[in-house]
Amino acid sequence: LENRLLQLQMFLNCGLAKQTEVKLELLKKTDFKDDRVLLVEAGLTHLNGKPAQALELLNQYIVKYPNNSNALQLRAQVNRILGDLNLVIADLQKCMQLSPSPKTQYLLAQTQAQLGNKTIAIGILKEALKDGRAPVQARNLLESLYLEGNRNNDLHRFYDETMKKYPDNAYWK
């Protein structure tokens, strides 16, 4: 069961909707009850472009498992598509409490920036970039926020720090 669920999750992560659907149906025919299947179904529904239905499934799952950071992060993605950025922030903040990661920080900063909370977004990004696993997009978003805000001193400091950290990266030269 664990291997099958892992395989389904990997198919979803790669965007393989049809393969996920086929394997999920086979798994459901074995007549077992495991709530994690609901999370896979929600991911598949989201991947198939049905965010409202995916949200319903995610809400059912999160009622039972309110501290599942994967479900919360997926619900944040769905709510972003549905345009409810305040719910996106709430879910991502809870994710950060449960399982902090630079990717989640980036997503949280991106949402804060979309809401116009650029100072908050900058603080989150600066913290995220302290972790070597931070997505490249975090550095790009921080640069753009500095540019948009005419924060020239911060921008020069950012470039200096980035070039010291990545001296051989052609993009930052």
mmCIF file of C-alpha atoms in Angstrom:
data_model
loop_
_atom_site.group_PDB
_atom_site.id
_atom_site.type_symbol
_atom_site.label_atom_id
_atom_site.label_comp_id
_atom_site.label_asym_id
_atom_site.label_seq_id
_atom_site.Cartn_x
_atom_site.Cartn_y
_atom_site.Cartn_z
ATOM 1 C CA LEU A 1 0.000 0.000 0.000
ATOM 2 C CA GLU A 2 2.747 2.460 0.931
ATOM 3 C CA ASN A 3 4.550 1.850 -2.357
ATOM 4 C CA ARG A 4 1.350 2.277 -4.363
ATOM 5 C CA LEU A 5 0.524 5.556 -2.650
ATOM 6 C CA LEU A 6 4.072 6.789 -3.167
ATOM 7 C CA GLN A 7 3.870 5.861 -6.848
ATOM 8 C CA LEU A 8 0.562 7.732 -7.191
ATOM 9 C CA GLN A 9 2.068 10.788 -5.517
ATOM 10 C CA MET A 10 5.056 10.671 -7.867
ATOM 11 C CA PHE A 11 2.755 10.419 -10.893
ATOM 12 C CA LEU A 12 0.849 13.469 -9.615
ATOM 13 C CA ASN A 13 4.047 15.419 -9.013
ATOM 14 C CA CYS A 14 5.083 14.746 -12.611
ATOM 15 C CA GLY A 15 1.692 15.805 -13.959
ATOM 16 C CA LEU A 16 0.791 12.325 -15.184
ATOM 17 C CA ALA A 17 -2.968 12.551 -14.716
ATOM 18 C CA LYS A 18 -4.000 9.565 -16.829
ATOM 19 C CA GLN A 19 -1.494 7.201 -15.198
ATOM 20 C CA THR A 20 -2.543 8.418 -11.762
ATOM 21 C CA GLU A 21 -6.199 7.902 -12.594
ATOM 22 C CA VAL A 22 -5.667 4.352 -13.854
ATOM 23 C CA LYS A 23 -3.537 3.329 -10.848
ATOM 24 C CA LEU A 24 -5.939 5.016 -8.433
ATOM 25 C CA GLU A 25 -8.912 3.095 -9.845
ATOM 26 C CA LEU A 26 -6.976 -0.173 -9.557
ATOM 27 C CA LEU A 27 -6.116 0.635 -5.960
ATOM 28 C CA LYS A 28 -9.729 1.490 -5.119
ATOM 29 C CA LYS A 29 -10.919 -1.842 -6.569
ATOM 30 C CA THR A 30 -8.904 -3.737 -3.960
ATOM 31 C CA ASP A 31 -11.649 -2.639 -1.523
ATOM 32 C CA PHE A 32 -9.538 -1.041 1.135
ATOM 33 C CA LYS A 33 -10.171 2.126 3.072
ATOM 34 C CA ASP A 34 -7.315 4.536 3.483
ATOM 35 C CA ASP A 35 -7.873 8.257 3.880
ATOM 36 C CA ARG A 36 -4.692 9.076 1.969
ATOM 37 C CA VAL A 37 -6.506 8.048 -1.207
ATOM 38 C CA LEU A 38 -8.711 11.105 -0.678
ATOM 39 C CA LEU A 39 -5.612 13.302 -0.796
ATOM 40 C CA VAL A 40 -4.488 11.640 -4.048
ATOM 41 C CA GLU A 41 -7.981 12.119 -5.486
ATOM 42 C CA ALA A 42 -7.862 15.791 -4.530
ATOM 43 C CA GLY A 43 -4.492 16.174 -6.251
ATOM 44 C CA LEU A 44 -5.764 14.416 -9.363
ATOM 45 C CA THR A 45 -8.917 16.540 -9.431
ATOM 46 C CA HIS A 46 -6.770 19.668 -9.137
ATOM 47 C CA LEU A 47 -4.482 18.424 -11.915
ATOM 48 C CA ASN A 48 -7.540 17.823 -14.108
ATOM 49 C CA GLY A 49 -8.528 21.494 -13.767
ATOM 50 C CA LYS A 50 -11.392 21.157 -11.295
ATOM 51 C CA PRO A 51 -10.284 23.374 -8.404
ATOM 52 C CA ALA A 52 -13.697 23.675 -6.708
ATOM 53 C CA GLN A 53 -14.077 19.884 -6.544
ATOM 54 C CA ALA A 54 -10.459 19.504 -5.416
ATOM 55 C CA LEU A 55 -11.132 22.010 -2.635
ATOM 56 C CA GLU A 56 -14.113 19.970 -1.416
ATOM 57 C CA LEU A 57 -11.988 16.819 -1.239
ATOM 58 C CA LEU A 58 -9.142 18.652 0.484
ATOM 59 C CA ASN A 59 -11.477 20.155 3.054
ATOM 60 C CA GLN A 60 -12.821 16.668 3.855
ATOM 61 C CA TYR A 61 -9.279 15.389 4.309
ATOM 62 C CA ILE A 62 -8.118 18.368 6.369
ATOM 63 C CA VAL A 63 -11.075 18.010 8.751
ATOM 64 C CA LYS A 64 -9.670 14.576 9.652
ATOM 65 C CA TYR A 65 -5.988 15.547 9.390
ATOM 66 C CA PRO A 66 -5.659 19.263 10.162
ATOM 67 C CA ASN A 67 -1.886 19.031 10.614
ATOM 68 C CA ASN A 68 -1.036 17.457 7.278
ATOM 69 C CA SER A 69 1.254 20.001 5.644
ATOM 70 C CA ASN A 70 1.006 18.344 2.202
ATOM 71 C CA ALA A 71 -2.770 18.728 2.232
ATOM 72 C CA LEU A 72 -2.510 22.313 3.462
ATOM 73 C CA GLN A 73 -0.005 23.204 0.766
ATOM 74 C CA LEU A 74 -2.182 21.647 -1.930
ATOM 75 C CA ARG A 75 -5.213 23.510 -0.588
ATOM 76 C CA ALA A 76 -3.179 26.722 -0.740
ATOM 77 C CA GLN A 77 -2.442 26.012 -4.430
ATOM 78 C CA VAL A 78 -6.127 25.415 -5.121
ATOM 79 C CA ASN A 79 -7.186 28.531 -3.236
ATOM 80 C CA ARG A 80 -4.624 30.556 -5.212
ATOM 81 C CA ILE A 81 -6.339 29.409 -8.420
ATOM 82 C CA LEU A 82 -9.718 30.267 -6.928
ATOM 83 C CA GLY A 83 -8.377 33.702 -5.987
ATOM 84 C CA ASP A 84 -8.709 33.511 -2.202
ATOM 85 C CA LEU A 85 -5.259 34.762 -1.246
ATOM 86 C CA ASN A 86 -6.117 35.226 2.429
ATOM 87 C CA LEU A 87 -6.849 31.500 2.710
ATOM 88 C CA VAL A 88 -3.620 30.789 0.831
ATOM 89 C CA ILE A 89 -1.705 32.751 3.460
ATOM 90 C CA ALA A 90 -3.493 31.009 6.337
ATOM 91 C CA ASP A 91 -2.674 27.549 4.970
ATOM 92 C CA LEU A 92 0.931 28.416 4.170
ATOM 93 C CA GLN A 93 1.467 29.929 7.607
ATOM 94 C CA LYS A 94 0.168 26.742 9.181
ATOM 95 C CA CYS A 95 2.496 24.753 6.896
ATOM 96 C CA MET A 96 5.397 26.842 8.164
ATOM 97 C CA GLN A 97 4.452 25.999 11.748
ATOM 98 C CA LEU A 98 4.183 22.284 10.977
ATOM 99 C CA SER A 99 6.996 21.776 8.507
ATOM 100 C CA PRO A 100 9.042 24.884 7.701
ATOM 101 C CA SER A 101 10.703 24.930 4.305
ATOM 102 C CA PRO A 102 12.169 27.573 2.006
ATOM 103 C CA LYS A 103 9.727 26.539 -0.726
ATOM 104 C CA THR A 104 6.780 27.271 1.544
ATOM 105 C CA GLN A 105 8.410 30.546 2.577
ATOM 106 C CA TYR A 106 8.743 31.481 -1.084
ATOM 107 C CA LEU A 107 5.077 30.697 -1.757
ATOM 108 C CA LEU A 108 4.063 32.689 1.311
ATOM 109 C CA ALA A 109 6.207 35.660 0.231
ATOM 110 C CA GLN A 110 4.797 35.479 -3.290
ATOM 111 C CA THR A 111 1.254 35.631 -1.924
ATOM 112 C CA GLN A 112 2.082 38.478 0.446
ATOM 113 C CA ALA A 113 3.562 40.399 -2.498
ATOM 114 C CA GLN A 114 0.405 39.779 -4.543
ATOM 115 C CA LEU A 115 -1.625 41.279 -1.707
ATOM 116 C CA GLY A 116 0.629 44.340 -1.679
ATOM 117 C CA ASN A 117 2.431 43.407 1.541
ATOM 118 C CA LYS A 118 5.832 43.848 -0.025
ATOM 119 C CA THR A 119 7.758 44.594 3.162
ATOM 120 C CA ILE A 120 6.459 41.377 4.703
ATOM 121 C CA ALA A 121 7.315 39.484 1.506
ATOM 122 C CA ILE A 122 10.864 40.860 1.539
ATOM 123 C CA GLY A 123 11.368 39.758 5.145
ATOM 124 C CA ILE A 124 10.124 36.257 4.375
ATOM 125 C CA LEU A 125 12.337 35.991 1.279
ATOM 126 C CA LYS A 126 15.443 37.170 3.114
ATOM 127 C CA GLU A 127 14.832 34.471 5.707
ATOM 128 C CA ALA A 128 14.175 31.820 3.033
ATOM 129 C CA LEU A 129 17.408 32.653 1.214
ATOM 130 C CA LYS A 130 19.432 31.796 4.314
ATOM 131 C CA ASP A 131 18.614 28.172 3.495
ATOM 132 C CA GLY A 132 20.583 26.675 0.601
ATOM 133 C CA ARG A 133 17.469 24.785 -0.534
ATOM 134 C CA ALA A 134 15.563 27.973 -1.352
ATOM 135 C CA PRO A 135 14.097 27.938 -4.861
ATOM 136 C CA VAL A 136 15.801 30.141 -7.443
ATOM 137 C CA GLN A 137 12.532 32.021 -7.845
ATOM 138 C CA ALA A 138 12.910 33.351 -4.279
ATOM 139 C CA ARG A 139 16.041 35.263 -5.242
ATOM 140 C CA ASN A 140 14.363 36.542 -8.420
ATOM 141 C CA LEU A 141 11.276 37.692 -6.522
ATOM 142 C CA LEU A 142 13.386 39.501 -3.938
ATOM 143 C CA GLU A 143 15.273 41.272 -6.717
ATOM 144 C CA SER A 144 12.038 42.361 -8.380
ATOM 145 C CA LEU A 145 10.576 43.631 -5.100
ATOM 146 C CA TYR A 146 13.685 45.711 -4.490
ATOM 147 C CA LEU A 147 13.480 47.080 -8.041
ATOM 148 C CA GLU A 148 9.757 47.874 -7.805
ATOM 149 C CA GLY A 149 10.218 49.608 -4.482
ATOM 150 C CA ASN A 150 13.241 51.633 -5.636
ATOM 151 C CA ARG A 151 15.184 50.154 -2.736
ATOM 152 C CA ASN A 152 18.534 50.806 -4.384
ATOM 153 C CA ASN A 153 20.708 50.348 -1.290
ATOM 154 C CA ASP A 154 19.036 47.022 -0.527
ATOM 155 C CA LEU A 155 19.346 46.030 -4.181
ATOM 156 C CA HIS A 156 23.099 46.764 -4.266
ATOM 157 C CA ARG A 157 23.606 44.840 -1.016
ATOM 158 C CA PHE A 158 21.556 41.976 -2.458
ATOM 159 C CA TYR A 159 23.683 41.887 -5.630
ATOM 160 C CA ASP A 160 26.921 41.970 -3.610
ATOM 161 C CA GLU A 161 25.780 39.116 -1.367
ATOM 162 C CA THR A 162 24.494 37.100 -4.318
ATOM 163 C CA MET A 163 27.713 37.493 -6.328
ATOM 164 C CA LYS A 164 29.758 36.449 -3.295
ATOM 165 C CA LYS A 165 27.547 33.425 -2.779
ATOM 166 C CA TYR A 166 27.419 32.468 -6.480
ATOM 167 C CA PRO A 167 30.606 33.823 -8.072
ATOM 168 C CA ASP A 168 30.473 31.422 -11.025
ATOM 169 C CA ASN A 169 26.776 31.842 -11.817
ATOM 170 C CA ALA A 170 26.536 33.647 -15.177
ATOM 171 C CA TYR A 171 23.037 34.913 -14.424
ATOM 172 C CA TRP A 172 24.204 37.031 -11.483
ATOM 173 C CA LYS A 173 27.422 38.353 -13.049
#
